[in-house]
């Protein structure tokens, strides 16, 4: 409404200016005297202005006529499109003007205006390769998904715009959750433009999500080949894919292939903890314990982790707690001040019933950095040293509400995973899991008994059978407390 009023006001102002100028010229005395070839012409001011306008129009017409004559001469000389280009030049100017206005409308978020300008440009230019893309994006912006998909399908018929059409339909299928069709479209788009970084990432994510590890590794190699991925990152992610392939093979029961794939993954990235664990287990199955120890030591040197400790313990499952503590000695010396090392040493001393040593290993972790695992270990130490039940239950009560500690957390969406996976279960991002403490993470289980994986098991059962003692198991009740038993038996359980 306001724009219409402004246009009317401008029009009235122009008419008034023209009327004032005409009246001024009529009242103006004098004139223009033109003498040419013995002919004298006297013009009043108003006639002089009119003659000037006519002269300008005549010059413009002569220029157009000259351009037309040039086009005719070119046509005569063999340029078959010279005349058509001459007559279409004006249409092209209008078409490109409408096209530019459509692009500006699209950038401004005016979907309806952009569609109208695109249709106008198509009428002038008749070049769907230029106008269909704007029409499709404008239809998406306006919420007309049916028209957008129709335009994208029309783009598929042109070889120059086929990739754009495939990419547009692929985005629609991803929004709809149709990953099967999206996978086929992503492969088609990748075949059309293998250098396209966005399409490489999309295809890689879809392949990882569907478990196509071989295809994902081929896509990852393409990213490295075309310079879209640093070599060190490629090496790490290739190891992740090799590890994922090994896990799948292991699930299928092909142990030999699984061992080979796990060892390959560990060689590609020795600091990848799940790969080191799987490779160590593969070596143990082959009775190559030295290789398993070397794999665990190399990974522990990069970063201590409870899964590495569990795999290291599984190398000698029949050893006594004292033997296990001695064998772990070299491992514990690598990062003595690391939190995981201190917790592991405390657990091993608990298993050996050396409660003062366990307390020394734990240090002030239960007070300075309390989490469920540290507080549960502290409760076991207190029980083993004969502390009153109220003290033990106090530590357990704190453990119930304490953070669980480091877990596998997605760096992109902060989703917590029970175990390592190649792609986030929540957002689908590939290779984004890291072992760290999540923000404001409460303990997820009712007790902390599972935090002592090296204390219970076949070792303790065998030792108790040798001593002839009674095996006392901690009974977990719904409120998270344990049944009362002797201090020594509680420490074992």
Short mmCIF file of C-alpha atoms in Angstrom, two decimals:
data_model
loop_
_atom_site.label_atom_id
_atom_site.label_comp_id
_atom_site.label_asym_id
_atom_site.label_seq_id
_atom_site.Cartn_x
_atom_site.Cartn_y
_atom_site.Cartn_z
CA UNK A 1 0.00 0.00 0.00
CA UNK A 2 2.73 2.45 0.95
CA UNK A 3 4.72 1.61 -2.17
CA UNK A 4 1.65 2.29 -4.37
CA UNK A 5 1.15 5.69 -2.76
CA UNK A 6 4.84 6.53 -3.33
CA UNK A 7 4.59 5.58 -7.02
CA UNK A 8 1.46 7.75 -7.49
CA UNK A 9 3.15 10.69 -5.77
CA UNK A 10 6.24 10.33 -8.00
CA UNK A 11 4.07 10.19 -11.13
CA UNK A 12 2.19 13.35 -10.15
CA UNK A 13 5.49 15.12 -9.42
CA UNK A 14 6.84 14.19 -12.85
CA UNK A 15 3.69 15.42 -14.65
CA UNK A 16 3.85 18.66 -12.71
CA UNK A 17 7.53 19.09 -13.58
CA UNK A 18 6.85 18.51 -17.28
CA UNK A 19 3.96 21.00 -17.26
CA UNK A 20 6.05 23.61 -15.50
CA UNK A 21 8.92 23.06 -17.94
CA UNK A 22 6.61 23.38 -20.97
CA UNK A 23 5.05 26.59 -19.68
CA UNK A 24 8.49 28.00 -18.94
CA UNK A 25 9.69 27.25 -22.47
CA UNK A 26 6.57 28.82 -24.00
CA UNK A 27 7.08 32.04 -22.09
CA UNK A 28 10.80 32.13 -22.81
CA UNK A 29 11.83 34.72 -25.40
CA UNK A 30 14.39 34.12 -28.13
CA UNK A 31 15.02 30.88 -29.94
CA UNK A 32 17.45 28.74 -31.92
CA UNK A 33 18.65 29.71 -35.42
CA UNK A 34 20.00 26.91 -37.63
CA UNK A 35 21.67 27.70 -40.96
CA UNK A 36 22.74 24.81 -43.20
CA UNK A 37 23.37 24.71 -46.97
CA UNK A 38 21.79 28.12 -47.46
CA UNK A 39 18.70 27.14 -45.53
CA UNK A 40 17.85 29.06 -42.38
CA UNK A 41 15.57 27.62 -39.71
CA UNK A 42 14.38 29.56 -36.67
CA UNK A 43 13.05 27.52 -33.74
CA UNK A 44 11.34 28.68 -30.63
CA UNK A 45 12.63 27.25 -27.34
CA UNK A 46 9.87 24.64 -27.13
CA UNK A 47 10.44 23.57 -30.73
CA UNK A 48 14.18 23.37 -30.12
CA UNK A 49 13.66 20.94 -27.22
CA UNK A 50 11.29 18.82 -29.32
CA UNK A 51 13.79 18.80 -32.18
CA UNK A 52 16.55 17.69 -29.81
CA UNK A 53 14.44 14.79 -28.57
CA UNK A 54 13.64 13.78 -32.16
CA UNK A 55 17.33 13.96 -33.04
CA UNK A 56 18.27 11.63 -30.17
CA UNK A 57 15.57 9.14 -31.18
CA UNK A 58 16.75 9.30 -34.79
CA UNK A 59 20.33 8.57 -33.79
CA UNK A 60 19.15 5.59 -31.66
CA UNK A 61 17.10 4.27 -34.59
CA UNK A 62 20.06 4.64 -36.95
CA UNK A 63 22.28 2.68 -34.55
CA UNK A 64 19.71 -0.10 -34.39
CA UNK A 65 19.39 -0.10 -38.17
CA UNK A 66 23.17 -0.26 -38.53
CA UNK A 67 23.29 -3.24 -36.12
CA UNK A 68 20.59 -4.95 -38.14
CA UNK A 69 22.53 -4.36 -41.37
CA UNK A 70 25.63 -5.87 -39.75
CA UNK A 71 23.57 -8.92 -38.71
CA UNK A 72 22.24 -9.27 -42.29
CA UNK A 73 25.78 -9.15 -43.67
CA UNK A 74 26.92 -11.81 -41.18
CA UNK A 75 23.93 -13.96 -42.13
CA UNK A 76 24.85 -13.61 -45.81
CA UNK A 77 28.42 -14.59 -44.96
CA UNK A 78 27.25 -17.88 -43.37
CA UNK A 79 26.39 -17.01 -39.74
CA UNK A 80 22.95 -18.68 -39.57
CA UNK A 81 22.14 -17.37 -36.08
CA UNK A 82 23.13 -13.75 -36.65
CA UNK A 83 19.59 -12.49 -37.29
CA UNK A 84 18.05 -14.54 -34.47
CA UNK A 85 20.63 -13.20 -32.03
CA UNK A 86 19.84 -9.65 -33.13
CA UNK A 87 16.11 -10.02 -32.51
CA UNK A 88 16.60 -12.03 -29.30
CA UNK A 89 19.01 -9.57 -27.75
CA UNK A 90 16.26 -7.52 -26.19
CA UNK A 91 14.54 -10.62 -24.89
CA UNK A 92 17.78 -11.81 -23.33
CA UNK A 93 18.29 -8.50 -21.58
CA UNK A 94 14.81 -8.74 -20.07
CA UNK A 95 15.33 -12.39 -19.23
CA UNK A 96 18.64 -11.87 -17.47
CA UNK A 97 17.17 -8.90 -15.63
CA UNK A 98 14.33 -11.10 -14.38
CA UNK A 99 16.82 -13.84 -13.51
CA UNK A 100 18.96 -11.50 -11.42
CA UNK A 101 15.86 -10.20 -9.66
CA UNK A 102 14.87 -13.79 -8.92
CA UNK A 103 18.27 -14.53 -7.39
CA UNK A 104 18.03 -11.43 -5.21
CA UNK A 105 14.52 -12.44 -4.11
CA UNK A 106 15.78 -15.91 -3.28
CA UNK A 107 18.61 -14.48 -1.19
CA UNK A 108 16.10 -12.22 0.57
CA UNK A 109 13.88 -15.16 1.51
CA UNK A 110 10.99 -14.19 -0.80
CA UNK A 111 10.13 -17.58 -2.27
CA UNK A 112 6.96 -16.54 -4.09
CA UNK A 113 8.65 -13.55 -5.74
CA UNK A 114 11.61 -15.70 -6.76
CA UNK A 115 9.29 -18.26 -8.41
CA UNK A 116 7.49 -15.50 -10.35
CA UNK A 117 10.75 -13.98 -11.55
CA UNK A 118 12.09 -17.40 -12.53
CA UNK A 119 8.97 -18.09 -14.60
CA UNK A 120 9.33 -14.70 -16.29
CA UNK A 121 13.01 -15.34 -17.02
CA UNK A 122 12.14 -18.72 -18.50
CA UNK A 123 9.66 -17.08 -20.83
CA UNK A 124 12.31 -14.73 -22.16
CA UNK A 125 15.42 -16.91 -22.08
CA UNK A 126 14.07 -20.42 -22.63
CA UNK A 127 17.04 -21.82 -20.75
CA UNK A 128 15.73 -24.26 -18.11
CA UNK A 129 19.26 -25.04 -16.97
CA UNK A 130 19.36 -21.54 -15.46
CA UNK A 131 15.80 -21.00 -14.33
CA UNK A 132 14.81 -24.45 -13.03
CA UNK A 133 17.31 -24.35 -10.20
CA UNK A 134 15.95 -21.02 -8.96
CA UNK A 135 12.41 -22.35 -9.34
CA UNK A 136 13.23 -25.47 -7.29
CA UNK A 137 14.93 -23.56 -4.49
CA UNK A 138 12.16 -20.96 -4.45
CA UNK A 139 9.55 -23.72 -4.24
CA UNK A 140 11.41 -25.27 -1.29
CA UNK A 141 11.54 -21.89 0.41
CA UNK A 142 7.82 -21.38 -0.17
CA UNK A 143 7.05 -24.85 1.19
CA UNK A 144 5.88 -26.33 -2.12
CA UNK A 145 7.88 -29.58 -1.91
CA UNK A 146 5.91 -31.27 -4.69
CA UNK A 147 6.80 -28.57 -7.21
CA UNK A 148 10.42 -28.53 -6.02
CA UNK A 149 10.78 -32.27 -6.58
CA UNK A 150 9.08 -31.98 -9.98
CA UNK A 151 11.60 -29.34 -11.05
CA UNK A 152 14.52 -31.41 -9.71
CA UNK A 153 13.33 -34.39 -11.75
CA UNK A 154 13.19 -32.12 -14.80
CA UNK A 155 16.82 -31.21 -14.16
CA UNK A 156 17.75 -34.90 -14.44
CA UNK A 157 17.00 -34.87 -18.16
CA UNK A 158 19.79 -32.41 -18.88
CA UNK A 159 23.33 -33.72 -18.67
CA UNK A 160 24.63 -30.37 -17.43
CA UNK A 161 22.11 -30.17 -14.58
CA UNK A 162 21.80 -33.87 -13.71
CA UNK A 163 24.04 -33.60 -10.64
CA UNK A 164 22.01 -30.66 -9.31
CA UNK A 165 18.80 -32.64 -9.77
CA UNK A 166 20.17 -35.73 -8.05
CA UNK A 167 21.49 -33.65 -5.16
CA UNK A 168 18.15 -31.91 -4.71
CA UNK A 169 16.17 -35.16 -4.65
CA UNK A 170 18.78 -36.69 -2.33
CA UNK A 171 18.25 -33.91 0.20
CA UNK A 172 14.49 -34.52 0.10
CA UNK A 173 14.94 -38.24 0.69
CA UNK A 174 17.28 -37.58 3.62
CA UNK A 175 14.71 -35.26 5.17
CA UNK A 176 12.07 -37.97 4.75
CA UNK A 177 14.36 -40.60 6.32
CA UNK A 178 14.43 -42.80 3.21
CA UNK A 179 18.07 -43.83 3.59
CA UNK A 180 17.84 -46.71 1.12
CA UNK A 181 16.87 -44.44 -1.77
CA UNK A 182 19.25 -41.76 -0.50
CA UNK A 183 22.11 -44.26 -0.67
CA UNK A 184 21.40 -44.99 -4.37
CA UNK A 185 21.14 -41.28 -5.17
CA UNK A 186 24.36 -40.53 -3.27
CA UNK A 187 26.22 -43.17 -5.25
CA UNK A 188 24.85 -41.71 -8.51
CA UNK A 189 25.87 -38.18 -7.50
CA UNK A 190 29.30 -39.41 -6.42
CA UNK A 191 29.77 -41.10 -9.79
CA UNK A 192 28.86 -37.83 -11.55
CA UNK A 193 31.16 -35.68 -9.41
CA UNK A 194 33.65 -37.75 -7.38
CA UNK A 195 35.51 -34.59 -6.30
CA UNK A 196 32.46 -33.04 -4.61
CA UNK A 197 33.33 -32.86 -0.90
CA UNK A 198 29.75 -32.59 0.38
CA UNK A 199 28.65 -35.63 -1.61
CA UNK A 200 31.65 -37.59 -0.36
CA UNK A 201 30.69 -36.84 3.25
CA UNK A 202 27.03 -37.69 2.64
CA UNK A 203 27.84 -41.00 0.98
CA UNK A 204 30.38 -41.88 3.68
CA UNK A 205 27.86 -41.19 6.44
CA UNK A 206 25.17 -43.26 4.72
CA UNK A 207 27.56 -46.16 4.12
CA UNK A 208 28.75 -46.10 7.72
CA UNK A 209 25.17 -45.95 8.97
CA UNK A 210 24.18 -48.98 6.90
CA UNK A 211 27.29 -51.01 7.73
CA UNK A 212 28.79 -50.92 4.24
CA UNK A 213 32.34 -50.71 5.54
CA UNK A 214 34.08 -51.69 2.30
CA UNK A 215 32.18 -49.03 0.38
CA UNK A 216 32.90 -46.50 3.11
CA UNK A 217 36.62 -47.23 2.91
CA UNK A 218 36.52 -46.70 -0.87
CA UNK A 219 34.77 -43.36 -0.36
CA UNK A 220 37.31 -42.41 2.30
CA UNK A 221 40.14 -43.20 -0.12
CA UNK A 222 38.46 -40.93 -2.70
CA UNK A 223 38.41 -38.09 -0.15
CA UNK A 224 42.16 -38.54 0.35
CA UNK A 225 42.80 -38.83 -3.39
CA UNK A 226 41.04 -35.57 -4.23
CA UNK A 227 42.56 -33.63 -1.35
CA UNK A 228 39.44 -33.31 0.82
CA UNK A 229 40.92 -35.09 3.83
CA UNK A 230 44.32 -34.78 5.58
CA UNK A 231 46.42 -37.93 5.49
CA UNK A 232 46.55 -38.36 9.28
CA UNK A 233 42.76 -38.05 9.58
CA UNK A 234 42.34 -40.52 6.72
CA UNK A 235 44.59 -43.00 8.50
CA UNK A 236 42.58 -42.72 11.71
CA UNK A 237 39.18 -43.04 10.01
CA UNK A 238 40.36 -45.89 7.83
CA UNK A 239 41.31 -47.68 11.02
CA UNK A 240 37.84 -47.01 12.43
CA UNK A 241 36.26 -48.52 9.32
CA UNK A 242 38.60 -51.51 9.42
CA UNK A 243 37.72 -52.04 13.07
CA UNK A 244 34.00 -51.82 12.29
CA UNK A 245 34.47 -54.36 9.51
CA UNK A 246 36.28 -56.64 11.96
CA UNK A 247 33.46 -56.38 14.50
CA UNK A 248 30.92 -57.33 11.84
CA UNK A 249 33.02 -60.30 10.76
CA UNK A 250 33.32 -61.34 14.40
CA UNK A 251 29.54 -61.25 14.77
CA UNK A 252 29.25 -63.53 11.76
CA UNK A 253 31.55 -66.04 13.44
CA UNK A 254 34.47 -65.76 11.00
CA UNK A 255 37.19 -65.58 13.63
CA UNK A 256 40.19 -65.73 11.28
CA UNK A 257 38.95 -62.83 9.15
CA UNK A 258 38.03 -60.93 12.29
CA UNK A 259 41.51 -61.31 13.74
CA UNK A 260 43.13 -60.15 10.52
CA UNK A 261 40.85 -57.13 10.23
CA UNK A 262 41.36 -56.19 13.87
CA UNK A 263 45.14 -56.45 13.53
CA UNK A 264 44.97 -54.31 10.38
CA UNK A 265 42.92 -51.68 12.23
CA UNK A 266 45.41 -51.65 15.08
CA UNK A 267 48.33 -51.19 12.68
CA UNK A 268 46.57 -48.30 10.98
CA UNK A 269 45.92 -46.52 14.26
CA UNK A 270 47.62 -47.99 17.36
CA UNK A 271 45.96 -45.40 19.63
CA UNK A 272 42.45 -46.56 18.66
CA UNK A 273 41.46 -48.32 21.87
CA UNK A 274 38.73 -50.65 20.52
CA UNK A 275 41.07 -51.77 17.73
CA UNK A 276 43.83 -52.53 20.23
CA UNK A 277 41.44 -54.53 22.40
CA UNK A 278 40.11 -56.54 19.47
CA UNK A 279 43.61 -57.13 18.08
CA UNK A 280 44.87 -58.29 21.49
CA UNK A 281 42.00 -60.76 21.79
CA UNK A 282 42.79 -62.01 18.30
CA UNK A 283 46.42 -62.62 19.27
CA UNK A 284 45.33 -64.42 22.46
CA UNK A 285 43.15 -66.73 20.40
CA UNK A 286 46.20 -67.46 18.25
CA UNK A 287 48.21 -68.09 21.44
CA UNK A 288 50.46 -65.13 20.60
CA UNK A 289 50.45 -63.56 24.03
CA UNK A 290 53.59 -61.50 23.48
CA UNK A 291 51.99 -59.78 20.52
CA UNK A 292 48.87 -59.12 22.60
CA UNK A 293 50.98 -57.59 25.39
CA UNK A 294 52.82 -55.40 22.89
CA UNK A 295 49.54 -54.14 21.40
CA UNK A 296 48.11 -53.27 24.83
CA UNK A 297 51.35 -51.59 25.95
CA UNK A 298 51.45 -49.43 22.84
CA UNK A 299 47.84 -48.31 23.27
CA UNK A 300 48.28 -47.78 27.04
CA UNK A 301 51.30 -45.59 26.32
CA UNK A 302 49.01 -43.24 24.37
CA UNK A 303 46.17 -43.28 26.88
CA UNK A 304 45.22 -45.60 29.78
CA UNK A 305 41.73 -47.05 29.46
CA UNK A 306 39.70 -49.63 31.44
CA UNK A 307 39.03 -51.69 28.28
CA UNK A 308 42.77 -52.03 27.76
CA UNK A 309 43.18 -53.16 31.37
CA UNK A 310 40.44 -55.76 30.93
CA UNK A 311 42.07 -57.05 27.73
CA UNK A 312 45.46 -57.18 29.47
CA UNK A 313 43.92 -59.18 32.31
CA UNK A 314 42.34 -61.62 29.84
CA UNK A 315 45.79 -62.58 28.51
CA UNK A 316 46.37 -64.64 31.69
CA UNK A 317 42.91 -65.52 33.01
CA UNK A 318 44.11 -68.19 35.47
CA UNK A 319 46.58 -66.13 37.49
CA UNK A 320 46.12 -65.26 41.15
CA UNK A 321 45.47 -61.68 42.32
CA UNK A 322 49.09 -61.39 43.50
CA UNK A 323 50.40 -62.61 40.17
CA UNK A 324 48.09 -60.26 38.33
CA UNK A 325 49.24 -57.30 40.40
CA UNK A 326 52.87 -58.19 39.64
CA UNK A 327 52.21 -58.59 35.91
CA UNK A 328 50.41 -55.24 35.78
CA UNK A 329 53.40 -53.56 37.42
CA UNK A 330 55.05 -52.50 34.16
CA UNK A 331 51.78 -51.15 32.86
CA UNK A 332 51.17 -49.14 36.01
CA UNK A 333 54.59 -47.47 35.74
CA UNK A 334 53.83 -45.92 32.33
CA UNK A 335 51.44 -43.20 33.55
CA UNK A 336 51.61 -43.42 37.36
CA UNK A 337 49.75 -40.16 37.97
CA UNK A 338 46.97 -40.86 35.49
CA UNK A 339 43.52 -41.21 37.02
CA UNK A 340 42.83 -44.52 35.27
CA UNK A 341 46.18 -45.93 36.42
CA UNK A 342 45.48 -45.05 40.05
CA UNK A 343 41.99 -46.56 39.95
CA UNK A 344 43.30 -49.71 38.30
CA UNK A 345 46.05 -50.10 40.90
CA UNK A 346 43.49 -49.67 43.68
CA UNK A 347 41.27 -52.36 42.15
CA UNK A 348 44.16 -54.78 41.79
CA UNK A 349 45.18 -54.27 45.43
CA UNK A 350 41.58 -54.80 46.50
CA UNK A 351 41.57 -58.10 44.65
CA UNK A 352 44.78 -59.03 46.50
CA UNK A 353 43.16 -57.91 49.81
CA UNK A 354 45.91 -55.33 50.37
CA UNK A 355 43.57 -52.59 51.54
CA UNK A 356 46.20 -50.08 52.77
CA UNK A 357 47.94 -50.29 49.37
CA UNK A 358 44.59 -49.79 47.68
CA UNK A 359 43.97 -46.68 49.80
CA UNK A 360 47.42 -45.31 48.92
CA UNK A 361 46.84 -45.92 45.20
CA UNK A 362 43.44 -44.24 45.30
CA UNK A 363 44.81 -41.23 47.17
CA UNK A 364 42.45 -38.29 47.28
CA UNK A 365 40.48 -39.15 44.13
CA UNK A 366 37.36 -39.91 46.15
CA UNK A 367 37.43 -36.39 47.57
CA UNK A 368 38.99 -34.29 44.80
CA UNK A 369 37.49 -36.02 41.73
CA UNK A 370 34.63 -38.13 43.07
CA UNK A 371 32.78 -40.35 40.65
CA UNK A 372 30.88 -43.61 41.01
CA UNK A 373 33.92 -45.79 40.44
CA UNK A 374 36.23 -43.99 42.88
CA UNK A 375 33.56 -43.85 45.58
CA UNK A 376 32.68 -47.54 45.14
CA UNK A 377 36.35 -48.48 45.47
CA UNK A 378 36.53 -46.36 48.62
CA UNK A 379 33.52 -48.20 50.04
CA UNK A 380 35.21 -51.55 49.33
CA UNK A 381 38.41 -50.36 51.06
CA UNK A 382 36.47 -49.26 54.13
CA UNK A 383 34.64 -52.60 54.23
CA UNK A 384 37.89 -54.51 53.84
CA UNK A 385 39.52 -52.58 56.71
CA UNK A 386 36.56 -53.35 58.98
CA UNK A 387 34.88 -49.94 59.03
CA UNK A 388 31.33 -49.72 60.42
CA UNK A 389 28.44 -50.37 58.08
CA UNK A 390 27.33 -46.75 58.36
CA UNK A 391 30.63 -45.60 56.87
CA UNK A 392 30.46 -48.11 54.01
CA UNK A 393 26.84 -47.25 53.25
CA UNK A 394 27.74 -43.57 53.31
CA UNK A 395 30.30 -44.06 50.53
CA UNK A 396 27.83 -46.19 48.55
CA UNK A 397 25.14 -43.55 48.95
CA UNK A 398 27.51 -40.93 47.52
CA UNK A 399 28.36 -43.30 44.66
CA UNK A 400 24.70 -43.63 43.70
CA UNK A 401 24.35 -39.92 43.00
CA UNK A 402 27.89 -39.24 41.75
CA UNK A 403 28.80 -38.83 38.06
CA UNK A 404 29.73 -42.07 36.38
CA UNK A 405 33.01 -40.72 35.05
CA UNK A 406 34.52 -40.99 31.57
CA UNK A 407 32.34 -42.62 28.92
CA UNK A 408 32.09 -42.77 25.15
CA UNK A 409 30.54 -39.40 24.29
CA UNK A 410 29.75 -37.95 20.86
CA UNK A 411 31.66 -34.70 20.36
CA UNK A 412 28.91 -33.36 18.10
CA UNK A 413 25.65 -34.03 19.99
CA UNK A 414 27.02 -35.08 23.44
CA UNK A 415 25.11 -38.38 23.31
CA UNK A 416 26.46 -41.02 25.72
CA UNK A 417 27.10 -44.56 24.43
CA UNK A 418 27.43 -47.72 26.48
CA UNK A 419 30.24 -48.91 24.21
CA UNK A 420 32.26 -47.58 21.31
CA UNK A 421 30.56 -47.46 17.90
CA UNK A 422 31.88 -46.00 14.62
CA UNK A 423 28.87 -43.71 14.11
CA UNK A 424 26.89 -41.86 16.76
CA UNK A 425 23.61 -43.61 17.55
CA UNK A 426 21.87 -40.27 17.98
CA UNK A 427 23.07 -37.92 15.23
CA UNK A 428 24.74 -40.44 12.90
CA UNK A 429 28.06 -38.56 12.79
CA UNK A 430 31.04 -40.71 11.84
CA UNK A 431 34.09 -41.04 14.11
CA UNK A 432 32.99 -38.46 16.68
CA UNK A 433 33.14 -40.57 19.86
CA UNK A 434 35.76 -39.76 22.46
CA UNK A 435 36.44 -41.15 25.93
CA UNK A 436 35.72 -38.34 28.37
CA UNK A 437 33.46 -37.31 31.21
CA UNK A 438 30.13 -36.04 29.85
CA UNK A 439 28.73 -32.80 31.23
CA UNK A 440 26.44 -33.34 34.23
CA UNK A 441 26.37 -37.11 33.82
CA UNK A 442 24.75 -39.00 36.71
CA UNK A 443 25.52 -42.64 37.30
CA UNK A 444 23.30 -44.72 35.06
CA UNK A 445 23.19 -47.93 37.13
CA UNK A 446 21.84 -48.52 40.65
CA UNK A 447 25.15 -49.73 42.08
CA UNK A 448 28.82 -49.40 41.38
CA UNK A 449 29.58 -53.12 41.53
CA UNK A 450 30.29 -53.33 37.81
CA UNK A 451 33.07 -50.79 38.29
CA UNK A 452 35.34 -53.53 39.71
CA UNK A 453 35.76 -55.83 36.70
CA UNK A 454 39.15 -57.16 37.79
CA UNK A 455 38.08 -58.19 41.28
CA UNK A 456 35.41 -60.75 40.46
CA UNK A 457 35.59 -63.65 38.06
CA UNK A 458 37.23 -67.00 37.59
CA UNK A 459 40.38 -66.00 39.46
CA UNK A 460 38.59 -65.35 42.72
CA UNK A 461 36.33 -68.37 42.37
CA UNK A 462 39.35 -70.61 41.85
CA UNK A 463 41.17 -69.12 44.83
CA UNK A 464 38.14 -69.57 47.10
CA UNK A 465 37.74 -73.17 46.02
CA UNK A 466 41.40 -73.81 46.92
CA UNK A 467 40.96 -72.25 50.37
CA UNK A 468 37.77 -74.21 50.96
CA UNK A 469 35.94 -71.08 51.94
CA UNK A 470 32.33 -70.22 51.26
CA UNK A 471 31.60 -68.09 48.26
CA UNK A 472 29.56 -65.09 49.36
CA UNK A 473 27.95 -63.01 46.62
CA UNK A 474 26.71 -59.47 47.07
CA UNK A 475 23.01 -59.35 46.54
CA UNK A 476 21.88 -56.17 44.84
CA UNK A 477 18.50 -54.95 46.00
CA UNK A 478 16.31 -52.38 44.37
CA UNK A 479 17.40 -49.48 46.57
CA UNK A 480 21.04 -49.96 45.60
CA UNK A 481 22.32 -51.40 48.95
CA UNK A 482 24.14 -54.70 49.43
CA UNK A 483 23.34 -57.43 51.91
CA UNK A 484 25.47 -57.46 55.07
CA UNK A 485 28.41 -59.85 55.27
CA UNK A 486 31.86 -60.02 56.78
CA UNK A 487 34.41 -57.33 55.79
CA UNK A 488 36.68 -59.82 54.09
CA UNK A 489 33.87 -61.42 52.08
CA UNK A 490 32.48 -58.01 51.08
CA UNK A 491 35.87 -56.93 49.74
CA UNK A 492 36.03 -60.03 47.57
CA UNK A 493 32.52 -59.50 46.24
#
